[in-house]
Amino acid sequence: MARDDEALKTRLLLAPLDDLLAEARTRRYTRAGPLTPARMTYSRKVFIPLTRLCADVCHYCTFATTPSRLAAPYLTEAEVLEIARAGAAGGCKEALFTLGDAPERRYAAAREWLIERGFARTIDYVRHCAEMVLRETGLLPHINAGVLDEDDWRMLRPVAASVGLMLESTSDRLMDKGMCHHGSPDKVPAVRLASLAAAGRAGVPTTSGVLIGIGETAEERIEALFALRDLHLSHRHLQEVIVQNFCPKPGTKMSGAAEASEADFLRTIAAARIVLPAEVSVQAPPNLNDERLCELIDAGIDDWGGVSPVTQDHVNPEAAWPEIDRLEAICARVGMPLVERLTVYPRFIAEGGWLEPAIRPAVLRLADSEGLGRDSAWSPGMAQPVPGTVHAPLGRRYEGPVASRIHRILDRAAGGGGIGEDDITALFAARGSAAQAVVEAADALRAEVNGEVVTYVVNRNINYTNICTHACSFCAFSKTSSKAGLRDKPYNLDLSEIASRAREAVARGATEVCLQGGIHPSYTGDTYLAILRAVKDACPDLHVHAFSPLEVSQGARTLGMPVSDYLTRLRDAGLGSLPGTAAEILCDDIRAQICPDKLTTGEWLDVVGSAHRVGLPTTSTIMFGHLENPRHWARHLAELRNLQLDTGGITEFVPLPLVHMEAPFYRKGLSRKGPTWREAVMMHAVARLALHGAISSIQVSWCKLGMDGAAAVLAAGANDLGGVLMDESISRAAGASHGQLADVADMRSAAQSVGRKLRQRTTLYKDVAAEMA
């Protein structure tokens, strides 16, 4: 052992316990970096005990048994699916496959059962069942199948989001006669270390851990932690290390053995946090320690492991799972909100190479923007109730302290001087009571800036063509002559039809017409001018809000003139303002993936800035909930703020949550299912705070969130419901279930639900009555 490790081991063994616990807590609070507030995670799982047969005879185990005590050596496919479906119905995201080590090596009954069904080994049947569960239920398999070689680990990669193999101990003494692992060849420390190393070479996200109180010494516990650390430094594959306390069970050879003392248990947890790299989580099982959950938190853990609302812990059936609500309350009291994660940790989702293409789509379907678990089954555009209400936008009221850093950021934001990218990212990461504080601060700021009024505009959308030369991976609206959508076909309106629709809009009380379309291959700058003139000739007083920055760029390029000159021609022809769409995410690393042939971030900002400089106001947008993360959101908001402070032409900010159902990259399994409800709420709230002093209006898209969702977000910093959007078609093409026209009565009801009045406005936020007087 290296000299530094010897010194560290001595300190971990001899230092006062309180000092070690304090050091572990400090490391735990700083492990995720300054932008991520402290939080506690867990995985909601269903336990699938595929077989209770095992080649080993550990002297503390009640899970492993003999064929004579079982109705069948293995669960059947039907039994596996029944358990998995119950788990999915109970809100689980993980299917934990647990079983003994290679029982076919020991029991003829196991061999015969497998052979009859076409399987040579238990691990082959495990893979088959995991693939079935993944396909039929969408649950993510986590496989604890004992000692495997590298080929077996690689075989599991397409069907298992993560795997597990407890090291337990590095003490060879435990193999001696009379000790707990005697007669258990798979528990030889060198064998288990070799298998864990093989999992690392195979590139599988792996859980491991130590079991304390089974006869090992205090020194040996630290040595086991060093061994796990070294494995991880070689392969970076350990996502968590479990520090599990042995609990004696009746009917075993160790039923009378003494457990490790609480002091020893807490010391080992603290040592794990100190020894292991920061990216490795430290976990302790809550069901084995129900009476000392707070003490475990104080020792430095950051994860509770899997908790099942459906099945018992088949390895420790005597220890019931704690209620998740109770865990949440305990965590909230210490300022560590409880957050659901997936069986695979966020780092392995974000970094390439860990997830096979076959399983990545299933992971993304369950993941939020941070790689944690989605907070509900809701997604934008779906015809189902939203999780939030006007009284609790996040879905519920939270209790607990809020970190002082969050309060400082909120104070700076309210001051109007602007907050930086790091601070914005930290607000997006807030959970629990901290997220609630962000929402409340945003709504207070909304009241200060906009008063107790909700505004809207009467407008009509005219999407004059859905034919487009671009192939944006998120877009279900654009078509080519050969690429018909599920809801519509390629079309190209003529000028007379566009003019007719404008006249109809005026007859129905519209003050604005919004014109946008695909980038048609035959359109030139003159085409857009002709469309504009057709509307203005038909309706001279109608405000024309038209042409995305991408269309403006296309028009200028085809006429061979600078963008600012072309914008001047549009303005002089009657254009009133531009929609700030085609922004998507103003980060080129994301744009390169979702819209590589569209404007770059710099080009988009240049077009919008040029519009402002020639006297054309614009809106601003963000499209979120796909490949990006909160850091990208923060950069996007910072870009918009800087642009507005420079040019002053942005009238409003409009978050546009991805409607995923027909989006090409979602259908290919390459994106998430749009933002979660929490993320949708937080986008509006954080935007209110980040843009304060620059952009004063935050609009909610009712056609993405539904009117109930829009009402809830009105209580989280939004002040505007946008337009009634006669003939809105882009969201509908993407699969949204919400209507193509908002009823003003529904808007009024939404405003009244948050205690505000509804007032019609013009496109540029003037009072309609005053403008018409």
mmCIF file of C-alpha atoms in Angstrom, residues 465-471 477-485 488-491 519-521:
data_model
loop_
_atom_site.group_PDB
_atom_site.id
_atom_site.type_symbol
_atom_site.label_atom_id
_atom_site.label_comp_id
_atom_site.label_asym_id
_atom_site.label_seq_id
_atom_site.Cartn_x
_atom_site.Cartn_y
_atom_site.Cartn_z
ATOM 1 C CA THR A 465 -46.094 26.639 -46.795
ATOM 2 C CA ASN A 466 -44.872 23.606 -44.929
ATOM 3 C CA ILE A 467 -42.399 22.652 -47.651
ATOM 4 C CA CYS A 468 -38.862 23.161 -46.410
ATOM 5 C CA THR A 469 -35.335 22.548 -47.629
ATOM 6 C CA HIS A 470 -34.077 22.040 -44.079
ATOM 7 C CA ALA A 471 -34.253 18.775 -42.159
ATOM 8 C CA PHE A 477 -44.241 20.525 -39.496
ATOM 9 C CA SER A 478 -41.953 20.800 -42.499
ATOM 10 C CA LYS A 479 -42.505 18.523 -45.482
ATOM 11 C CA THR A 480 -41.084 17.882 -48.914
ATOM 12 C CA SER A 481 -43.083 16.670 -51.885
ATOM 13 C CA SER A 482 -42.249 13.113 -50.827
ATOM 14 C CA LYS A 483 -42.329 13.532 -47.047
ATOM 15 C CA ALA A 484 -45.949 13.714 -46.015
ATOM 16 C CA GLY A 485 -46.751 14.024 -42.345
ATOM 17 C CA ASP A 488 -51.040 16.947 -43.087
ATOM 18 C CA LYS A 489 -49.593 16.949 -46.589
ATOM 19 C CA PRO A 490 -47.211 19.315 -48.367
ATOM 20 C CA TYR A 491 -48.853 22.587 -49.404
ATOM 21 C CA ILE A 519 -37.905 27.478 -46.242
ATOM 22 C CA HIS A 520 -39.417 26.661 -49.621
ATOM 23 C CA PRO A 521 -36.729 25.967 -52.235
#
